[in-house]
Short mmCIF file of C-alpha atoms in Angstrom, two decimals:
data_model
loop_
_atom_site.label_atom_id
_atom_site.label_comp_id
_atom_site.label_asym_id
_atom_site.label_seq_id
_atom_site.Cartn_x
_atom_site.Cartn_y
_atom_site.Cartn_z
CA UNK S 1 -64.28 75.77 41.77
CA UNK S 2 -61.73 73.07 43.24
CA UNK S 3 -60.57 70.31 40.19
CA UNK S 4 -63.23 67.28 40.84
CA UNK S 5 -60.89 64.55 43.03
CA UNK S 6 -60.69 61.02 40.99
CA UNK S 7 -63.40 59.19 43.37
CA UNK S 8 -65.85 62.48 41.31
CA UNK S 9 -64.18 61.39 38.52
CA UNK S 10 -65.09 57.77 38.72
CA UNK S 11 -68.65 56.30 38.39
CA UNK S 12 -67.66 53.12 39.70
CA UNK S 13 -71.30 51.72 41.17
CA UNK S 14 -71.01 52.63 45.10
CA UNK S 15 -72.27 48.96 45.88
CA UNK S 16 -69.16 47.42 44.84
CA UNK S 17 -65.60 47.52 45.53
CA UNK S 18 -63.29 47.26 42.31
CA UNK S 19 -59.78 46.25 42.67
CA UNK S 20 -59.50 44.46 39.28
CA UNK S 21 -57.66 47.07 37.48
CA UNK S 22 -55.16 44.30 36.13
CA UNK S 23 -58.68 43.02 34.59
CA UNK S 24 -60.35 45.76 32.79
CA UNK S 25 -60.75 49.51 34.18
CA UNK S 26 -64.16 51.30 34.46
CA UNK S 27 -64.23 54.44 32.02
CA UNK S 28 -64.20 58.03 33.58
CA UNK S 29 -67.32 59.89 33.95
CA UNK S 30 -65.93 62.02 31.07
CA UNK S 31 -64.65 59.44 28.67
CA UNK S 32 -68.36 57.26 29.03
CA UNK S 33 -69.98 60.85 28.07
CA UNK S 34 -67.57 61.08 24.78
CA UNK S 35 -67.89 57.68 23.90
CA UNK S 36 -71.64 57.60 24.53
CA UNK S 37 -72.59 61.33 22.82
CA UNK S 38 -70.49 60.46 19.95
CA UNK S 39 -72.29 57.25 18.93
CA UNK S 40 -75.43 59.02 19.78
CA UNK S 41 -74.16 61.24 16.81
CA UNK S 42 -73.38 58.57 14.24
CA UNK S 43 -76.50 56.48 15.16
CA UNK S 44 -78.65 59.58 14.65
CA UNK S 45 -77.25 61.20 11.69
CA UNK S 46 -74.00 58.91 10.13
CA UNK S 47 -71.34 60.95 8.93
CA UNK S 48 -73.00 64.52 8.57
CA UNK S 49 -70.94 65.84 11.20
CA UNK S 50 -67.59 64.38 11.09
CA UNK S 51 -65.02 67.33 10.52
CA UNK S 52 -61.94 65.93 9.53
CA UNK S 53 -60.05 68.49 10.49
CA UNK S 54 -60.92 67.59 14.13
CA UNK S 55 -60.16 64.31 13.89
CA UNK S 56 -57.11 65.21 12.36
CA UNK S 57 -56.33 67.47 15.59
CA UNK S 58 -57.30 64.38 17.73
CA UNK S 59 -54.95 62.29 16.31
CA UNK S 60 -52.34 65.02 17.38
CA UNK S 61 -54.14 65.25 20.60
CA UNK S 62 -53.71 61.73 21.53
CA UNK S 63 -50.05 60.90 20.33
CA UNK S 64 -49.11 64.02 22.26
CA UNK S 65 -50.49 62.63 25.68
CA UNK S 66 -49.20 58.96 24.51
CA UNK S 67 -45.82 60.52 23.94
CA UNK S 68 -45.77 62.08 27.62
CA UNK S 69 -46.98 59.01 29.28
CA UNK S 70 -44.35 56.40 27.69
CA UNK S 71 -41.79 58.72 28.15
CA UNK S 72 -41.05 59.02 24.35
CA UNK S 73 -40.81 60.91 20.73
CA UNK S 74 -44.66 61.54 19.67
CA UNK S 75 -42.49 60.71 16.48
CA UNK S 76 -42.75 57.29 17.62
CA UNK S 77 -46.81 57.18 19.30
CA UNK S 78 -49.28 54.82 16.57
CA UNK S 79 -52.88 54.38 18.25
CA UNK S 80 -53.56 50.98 17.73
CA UNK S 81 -56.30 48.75 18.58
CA UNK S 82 -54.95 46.34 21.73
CA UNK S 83 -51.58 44.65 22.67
CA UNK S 84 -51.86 42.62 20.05
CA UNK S 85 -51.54 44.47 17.02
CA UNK S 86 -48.77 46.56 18.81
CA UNK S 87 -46.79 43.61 19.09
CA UNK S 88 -47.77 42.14 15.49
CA UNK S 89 -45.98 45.02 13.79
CA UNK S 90 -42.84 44.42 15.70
CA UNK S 91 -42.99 40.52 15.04
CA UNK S 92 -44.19 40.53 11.16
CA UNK S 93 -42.38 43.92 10.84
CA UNK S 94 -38.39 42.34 11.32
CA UNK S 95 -39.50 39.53 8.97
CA UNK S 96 -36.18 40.03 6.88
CA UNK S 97 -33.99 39.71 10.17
CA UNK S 98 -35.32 36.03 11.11
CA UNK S 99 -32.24 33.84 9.35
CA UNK S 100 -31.23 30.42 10.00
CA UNK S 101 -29.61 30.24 13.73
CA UNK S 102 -31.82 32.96 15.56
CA UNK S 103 -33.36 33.30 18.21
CA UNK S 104 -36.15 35.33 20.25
CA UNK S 105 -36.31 35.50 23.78
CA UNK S 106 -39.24 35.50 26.15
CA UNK S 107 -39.95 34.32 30.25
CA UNK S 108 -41.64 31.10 30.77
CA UNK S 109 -44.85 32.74 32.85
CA UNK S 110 -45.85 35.58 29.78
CA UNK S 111 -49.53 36.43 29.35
CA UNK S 112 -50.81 34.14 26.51
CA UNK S 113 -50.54 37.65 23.89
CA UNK S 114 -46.84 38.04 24.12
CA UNK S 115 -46.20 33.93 24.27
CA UNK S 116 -48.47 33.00 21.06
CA UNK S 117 -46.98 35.99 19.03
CA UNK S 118 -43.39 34.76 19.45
CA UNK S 119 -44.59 30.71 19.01
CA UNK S 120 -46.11 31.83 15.67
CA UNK S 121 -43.08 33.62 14.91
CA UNK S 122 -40.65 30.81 15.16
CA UNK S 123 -43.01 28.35 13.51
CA UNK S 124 -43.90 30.34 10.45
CA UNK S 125 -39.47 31.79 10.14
CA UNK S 126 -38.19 28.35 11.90
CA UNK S 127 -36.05 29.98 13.92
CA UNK S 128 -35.92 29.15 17.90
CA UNK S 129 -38.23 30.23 20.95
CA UNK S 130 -35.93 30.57 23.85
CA UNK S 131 -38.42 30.31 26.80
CA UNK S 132 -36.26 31.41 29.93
CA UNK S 133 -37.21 29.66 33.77
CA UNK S 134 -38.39 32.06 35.96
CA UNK S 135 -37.91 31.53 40.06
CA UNK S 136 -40.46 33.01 42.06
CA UNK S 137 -42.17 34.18 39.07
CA UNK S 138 -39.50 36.27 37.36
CA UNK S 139 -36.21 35.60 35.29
CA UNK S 140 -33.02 36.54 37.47
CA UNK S 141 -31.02 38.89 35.92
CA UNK S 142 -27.86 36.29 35.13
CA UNK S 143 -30.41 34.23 32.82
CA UNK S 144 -30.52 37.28 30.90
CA UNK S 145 -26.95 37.71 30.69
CA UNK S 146 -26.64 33.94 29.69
CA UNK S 147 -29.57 33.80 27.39
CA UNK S 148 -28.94 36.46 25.23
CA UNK S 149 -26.43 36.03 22.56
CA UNK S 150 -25.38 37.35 18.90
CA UNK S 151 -27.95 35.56 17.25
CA UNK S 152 -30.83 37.07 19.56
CA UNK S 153 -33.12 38.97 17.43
CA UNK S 154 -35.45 40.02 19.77
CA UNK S 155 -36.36 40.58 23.99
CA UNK S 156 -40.24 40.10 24.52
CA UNK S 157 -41.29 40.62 27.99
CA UNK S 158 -43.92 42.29 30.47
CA UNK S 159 -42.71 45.15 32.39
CA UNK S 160 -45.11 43.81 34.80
CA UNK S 161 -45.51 40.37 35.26
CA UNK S 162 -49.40 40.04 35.20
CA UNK S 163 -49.91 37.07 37.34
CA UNK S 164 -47.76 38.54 40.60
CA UNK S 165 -47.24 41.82 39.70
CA UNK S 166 -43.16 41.47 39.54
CA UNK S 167 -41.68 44.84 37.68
CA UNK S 168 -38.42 44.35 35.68
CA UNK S 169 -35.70 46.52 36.15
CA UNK S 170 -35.95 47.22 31.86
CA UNK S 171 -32.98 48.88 31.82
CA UNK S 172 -30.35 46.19 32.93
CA UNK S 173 -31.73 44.02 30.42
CA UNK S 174 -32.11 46.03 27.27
CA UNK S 175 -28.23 47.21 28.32
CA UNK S 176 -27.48 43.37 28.05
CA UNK S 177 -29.77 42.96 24.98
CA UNK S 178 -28.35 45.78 23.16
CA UNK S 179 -24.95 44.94 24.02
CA UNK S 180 -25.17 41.89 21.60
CA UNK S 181 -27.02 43.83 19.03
CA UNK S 182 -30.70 42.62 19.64
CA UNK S 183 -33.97 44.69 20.45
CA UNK S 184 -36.10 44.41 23.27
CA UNK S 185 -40.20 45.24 23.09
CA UNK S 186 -42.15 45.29 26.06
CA UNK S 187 -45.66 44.51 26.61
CA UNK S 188 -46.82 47.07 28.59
CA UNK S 189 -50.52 46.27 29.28
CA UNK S 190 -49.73 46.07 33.19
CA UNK S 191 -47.75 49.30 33.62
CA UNK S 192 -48.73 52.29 31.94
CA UNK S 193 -50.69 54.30 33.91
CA UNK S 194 -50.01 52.98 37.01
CA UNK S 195 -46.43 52.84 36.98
CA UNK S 196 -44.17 55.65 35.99
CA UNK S 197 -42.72 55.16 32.55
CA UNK S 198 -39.72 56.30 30.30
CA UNK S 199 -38.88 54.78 27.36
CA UNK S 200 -36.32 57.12 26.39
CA UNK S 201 -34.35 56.74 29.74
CA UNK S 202 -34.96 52.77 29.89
CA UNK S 203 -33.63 53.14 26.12
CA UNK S 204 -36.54 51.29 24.65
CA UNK S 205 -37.13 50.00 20.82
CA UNK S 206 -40.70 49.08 21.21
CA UNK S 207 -43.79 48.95 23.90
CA UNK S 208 -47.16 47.88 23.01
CA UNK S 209 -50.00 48.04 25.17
CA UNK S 210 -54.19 48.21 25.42
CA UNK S 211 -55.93 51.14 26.84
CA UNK S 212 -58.55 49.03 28.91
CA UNK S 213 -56.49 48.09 32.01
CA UNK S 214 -54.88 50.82 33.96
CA UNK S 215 -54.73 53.47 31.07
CA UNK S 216 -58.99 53.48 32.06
CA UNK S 217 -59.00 53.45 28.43
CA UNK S 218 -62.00 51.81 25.88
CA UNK S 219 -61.57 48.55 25.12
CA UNK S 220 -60.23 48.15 21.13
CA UNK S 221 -57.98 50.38 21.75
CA UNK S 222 -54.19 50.73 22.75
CA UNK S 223 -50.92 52.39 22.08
CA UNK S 224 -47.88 51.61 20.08
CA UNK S 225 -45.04 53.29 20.40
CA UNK S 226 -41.36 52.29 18.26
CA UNK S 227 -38.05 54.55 18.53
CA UNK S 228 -38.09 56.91 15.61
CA UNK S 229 -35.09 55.52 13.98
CA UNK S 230 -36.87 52.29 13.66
CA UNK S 231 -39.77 52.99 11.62
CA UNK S 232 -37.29 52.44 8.41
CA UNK S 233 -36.35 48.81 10.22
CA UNK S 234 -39.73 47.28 10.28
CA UNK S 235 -41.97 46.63 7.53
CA UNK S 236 -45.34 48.03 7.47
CA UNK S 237 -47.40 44.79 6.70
CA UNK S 238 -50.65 46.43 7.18
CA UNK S 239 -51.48 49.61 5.74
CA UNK S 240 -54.94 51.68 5.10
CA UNK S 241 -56.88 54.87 4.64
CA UNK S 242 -54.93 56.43 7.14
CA UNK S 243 -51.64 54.95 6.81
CA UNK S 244 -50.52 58.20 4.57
CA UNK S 245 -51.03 62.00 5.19
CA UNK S 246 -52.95 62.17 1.74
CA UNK S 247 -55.90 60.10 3.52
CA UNK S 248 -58.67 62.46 2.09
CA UNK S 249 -57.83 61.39 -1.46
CA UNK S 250 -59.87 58.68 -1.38
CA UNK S 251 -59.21 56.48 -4.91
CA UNK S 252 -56.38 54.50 -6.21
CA UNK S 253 -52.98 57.02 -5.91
CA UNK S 254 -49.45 56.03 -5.62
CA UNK S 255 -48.82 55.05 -1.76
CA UNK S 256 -47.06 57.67 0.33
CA UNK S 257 -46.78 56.84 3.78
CA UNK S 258 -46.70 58.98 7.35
CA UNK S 259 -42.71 59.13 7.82
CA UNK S 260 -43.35 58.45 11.65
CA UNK S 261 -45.19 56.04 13.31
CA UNK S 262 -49.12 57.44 12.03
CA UNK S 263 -47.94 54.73 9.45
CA UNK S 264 -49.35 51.78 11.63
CA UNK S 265 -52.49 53.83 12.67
CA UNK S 266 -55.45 52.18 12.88
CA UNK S 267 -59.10 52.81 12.93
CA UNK S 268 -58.89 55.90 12.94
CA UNK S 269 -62.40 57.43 13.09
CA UNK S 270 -64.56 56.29 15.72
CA UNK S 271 -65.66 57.71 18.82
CA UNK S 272 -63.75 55.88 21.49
CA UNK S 273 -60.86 58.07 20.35
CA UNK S 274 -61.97 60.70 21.70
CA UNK S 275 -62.46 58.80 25.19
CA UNK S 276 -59.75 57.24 25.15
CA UNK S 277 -58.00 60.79 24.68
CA UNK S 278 -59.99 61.68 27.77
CA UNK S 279 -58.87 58.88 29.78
CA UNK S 280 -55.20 59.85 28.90
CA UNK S 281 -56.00 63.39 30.20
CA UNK S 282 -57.16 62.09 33.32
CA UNK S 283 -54.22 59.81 34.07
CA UNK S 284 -51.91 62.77 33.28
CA UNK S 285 -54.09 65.24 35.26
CA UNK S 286 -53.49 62.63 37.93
CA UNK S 287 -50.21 62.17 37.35
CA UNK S 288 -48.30 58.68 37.22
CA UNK S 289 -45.76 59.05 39.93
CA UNK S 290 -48.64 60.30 42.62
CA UNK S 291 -51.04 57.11 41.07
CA UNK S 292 -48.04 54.95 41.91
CA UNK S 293 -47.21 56.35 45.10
CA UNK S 294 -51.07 56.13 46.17
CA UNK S 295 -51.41 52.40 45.29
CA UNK S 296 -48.01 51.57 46.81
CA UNK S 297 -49.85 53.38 50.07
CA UNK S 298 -53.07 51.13 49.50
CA UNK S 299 -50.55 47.86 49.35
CA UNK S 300 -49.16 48.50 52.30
CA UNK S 301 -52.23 48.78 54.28
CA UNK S 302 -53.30 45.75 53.01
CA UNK S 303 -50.43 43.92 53.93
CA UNK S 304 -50.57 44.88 57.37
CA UNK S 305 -54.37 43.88 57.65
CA UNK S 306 -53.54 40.94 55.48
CA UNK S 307 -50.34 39.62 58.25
CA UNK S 308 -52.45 39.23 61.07
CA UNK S 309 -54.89 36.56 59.37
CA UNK S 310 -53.21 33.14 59.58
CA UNK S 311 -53.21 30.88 55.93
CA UNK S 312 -52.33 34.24 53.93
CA UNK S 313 -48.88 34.68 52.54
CA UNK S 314 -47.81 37.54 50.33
CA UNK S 315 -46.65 36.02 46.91
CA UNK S 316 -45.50 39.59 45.04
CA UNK S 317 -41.98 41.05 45.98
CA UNK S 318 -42.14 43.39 48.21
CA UNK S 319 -38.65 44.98 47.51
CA UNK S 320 -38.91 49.10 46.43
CA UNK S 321 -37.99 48.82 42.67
CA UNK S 322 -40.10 45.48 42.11
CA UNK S 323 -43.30 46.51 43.09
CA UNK S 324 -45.97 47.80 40.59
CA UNK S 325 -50.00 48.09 40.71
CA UNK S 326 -50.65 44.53 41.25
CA UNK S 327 -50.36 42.40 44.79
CA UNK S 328 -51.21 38.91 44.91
CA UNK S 329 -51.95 37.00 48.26
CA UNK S 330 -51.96 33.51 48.15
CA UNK S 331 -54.01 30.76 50.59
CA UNK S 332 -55.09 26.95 49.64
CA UNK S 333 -58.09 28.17 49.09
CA UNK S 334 -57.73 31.08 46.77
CA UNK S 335 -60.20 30.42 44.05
CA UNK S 336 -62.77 30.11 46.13
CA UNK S 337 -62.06 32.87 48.35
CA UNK S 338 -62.44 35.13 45.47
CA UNK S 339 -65.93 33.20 44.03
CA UNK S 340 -66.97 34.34 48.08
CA UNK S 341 -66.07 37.74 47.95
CA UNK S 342 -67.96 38.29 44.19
CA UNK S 343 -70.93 37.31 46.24
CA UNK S 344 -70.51 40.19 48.44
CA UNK S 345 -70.01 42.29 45.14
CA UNK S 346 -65.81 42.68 46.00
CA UNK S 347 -64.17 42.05 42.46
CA UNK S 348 -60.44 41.18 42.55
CA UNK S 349 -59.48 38.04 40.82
CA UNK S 350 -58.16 34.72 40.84
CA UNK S 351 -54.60 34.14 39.00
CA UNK S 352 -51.56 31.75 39.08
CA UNK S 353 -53.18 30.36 42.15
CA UNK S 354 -53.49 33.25 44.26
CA UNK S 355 -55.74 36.19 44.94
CA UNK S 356 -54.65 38.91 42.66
CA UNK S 357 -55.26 42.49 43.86
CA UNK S 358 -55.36 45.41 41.56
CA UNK S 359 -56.03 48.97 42.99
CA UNK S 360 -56.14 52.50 41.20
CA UNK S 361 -55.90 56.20 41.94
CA UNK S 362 -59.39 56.36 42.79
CA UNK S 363 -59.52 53.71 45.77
CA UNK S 364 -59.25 54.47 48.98
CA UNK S 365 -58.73 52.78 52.28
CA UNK S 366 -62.19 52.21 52.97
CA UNK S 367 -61.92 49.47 49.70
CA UNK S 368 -59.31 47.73 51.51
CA UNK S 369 -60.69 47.70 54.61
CA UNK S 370 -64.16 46.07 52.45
CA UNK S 371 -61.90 43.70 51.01
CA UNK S 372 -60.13 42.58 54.44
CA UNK S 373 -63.60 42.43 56.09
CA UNK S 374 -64.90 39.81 53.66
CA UNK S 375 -61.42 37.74 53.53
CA UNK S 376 -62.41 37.61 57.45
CA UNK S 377 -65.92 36.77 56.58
CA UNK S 378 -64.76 33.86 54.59
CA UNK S 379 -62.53 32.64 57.12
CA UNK S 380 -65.07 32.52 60.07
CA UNK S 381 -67.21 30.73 57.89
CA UNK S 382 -64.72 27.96 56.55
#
């Protein structure tokens, strides 16, 4: 029997078109069933059937397939809850290295999770926010080289910019940031799963991402990962049950930690693990490089639809190594372009005043050419 293609794989309701992966993800078929039969389980009979050893073999499960799609040590995987909480154990975690003169560094057009992280940061140490300009929604690589100095604790950025979809070339700044002795952590919300990933290679200290976007994960969930030989850097500011390897002892004992990254694991026991560790399977079954390659196709038929209807301009960069899931169009009238097409049940979305459009493995050309037909609907009727 022939593997099921990823439209089978999808349940995405037939009367819509979803390009809004940039937004939230719809579940797999498979994942939904997990999720679903396993709080089916603990709604009928509580905790009865939970086998710790399973969950204990999930846990490997899951870092395993985290490991191969960030490209790094499953040494270094912790699955966390969201973005978030990835990046809160960086930032609380190098408390002891925020002294008088430092600095952090982030662009001036960051999601709202990466910017109000670093604010609190350098209110609660007093140290400086460097906020860098970006110019057609990205920060030039000689800002970089400017911006970061000896007193530069940290590099927070997005590897994909989530308002045009710009991707960073990660490796010419963590050289630079390196080279004067800081760290870099990336918020990777807007590229794993639907752009290919390496964290060893790029030379990486820290990404943090949720599983909800194009990971097709469950929301309150995400990954973590740190380079091993940082886990003795940071401080573990929040600890639990199964922050240690002797988590079935459950009364007071002296605390012994994970020596990897399980250290920052958190909740632990639920069933969206298990989807989420079916949503990872499907991305890998997929594979990254042939999701990329498949959007990039989608974009590009787009953009050739999209250049023959006058008062559209494309806003993202169209150049080979800056491109990544997300294309944003932009007209005077965006907002309410996208308000028109929701009527006609097309979701895409409305961002830095433009139309941003998110496909996935799963779409086809068909969704673009839905998509292009209502942009023309709109425009006969305005």
């Amino acid at each position: 029997m022939p593997n099921p293609t990823p439209q089978e794989q999808m349940r995405v309701n037939p009367d819509f078109t979803y390009l809004n992966h940039a937004s939230i993800g719809p579940l797999p078929k498979k994942s939904y069933d997990i999720i679903q039969g396993g709080f089916k389980l603990q709604m009928e009979e509580g905790e009865r059937k939970i086998d710790y050893p399973a969950i204990e073999d999930l846990w490997g499960l899951l870092r395993n397939n985290g490991a191969s799609l960030v490209g790094g040590d499953k040494a270094g995987i912790a699955i966390t809850a969201n973005t978030a909480s990835g990046l809160h154990i960086v930032a609380e975690g190098l408390s002891s290295k925020y002294i008088q003169g430092s600095n952090i560094i982030i662009p001036d057009n960051e999601f709202v999770t990466n910017s109000y992280t670093w604010q609190q940061i350098a209110n609660k140490y007093n140290i400086e926010l460097r906020i860098l300009p970006t110019v057609n929604g990205f920060v030039g690589i000689d800002i970089w080289e400017k911006q970061i100095d000896e007193n530069t604790v940290l590099v927070s950025l997005s590897h994909v910019q989530s308002g045009n979809g710009f991707l960073y070339n990660l490796k010419e700044i963590t050289d630079i940031a390196h080279s004067k002795g800081s760290l870099i952590v990336v918020d990777g919300i807007q590229g794993l799963g639907a752009v290919p990933f390496n964290a060893k290679k790029l030379d990486i200290d820290f990404i943090a991402a949720a599983a909800y976007k194009w990971m097709l994960g469950p929301l309150g969930k995400g990954l973590f990962y740190t380079k091993p030989e940082h886990i003795d850097l940071l401080d573990s500011i929040l600890v639990g049950w199964f922050s240690t390897p002797n988590f079935r002892e459950l009364y007071h004992q002296p605390f012994v930690p994970w020596e990897d990254a399980r250290i920052y694991q958190q909740s632990m026991i639920d069933p969206t693990l298990n989807g989420f560790n079916a949503s990872l399977e499907t991305l890998l079954r997929w594979g990254v490089s042939e999701t990329y390659f498949h959007i990039i196709h989608l974009q590009d038929y787009l953009i050739n639809l999209i250049s023959e209807i006058d008062g559209f301009t494309i806003s993202s960069s169209l150049e080979k190594n800056e491109r990544s899931g997300i294309v944003k169009i932009n007209h005077k009238e965006s907002e309410s372009i996208v308000r028109y097409l929701e009527t006609l049940q097309i979701t895409v979305s409305y961002r830095a005043g433009g139309i941003r459009i998110s496909p996935h493995r799963y779409n086809t050309k068909e969704d673009i050419d839905n998509l292009v037909e209502g942009i023309k609907s709109w425009v006969r009727k305005n």
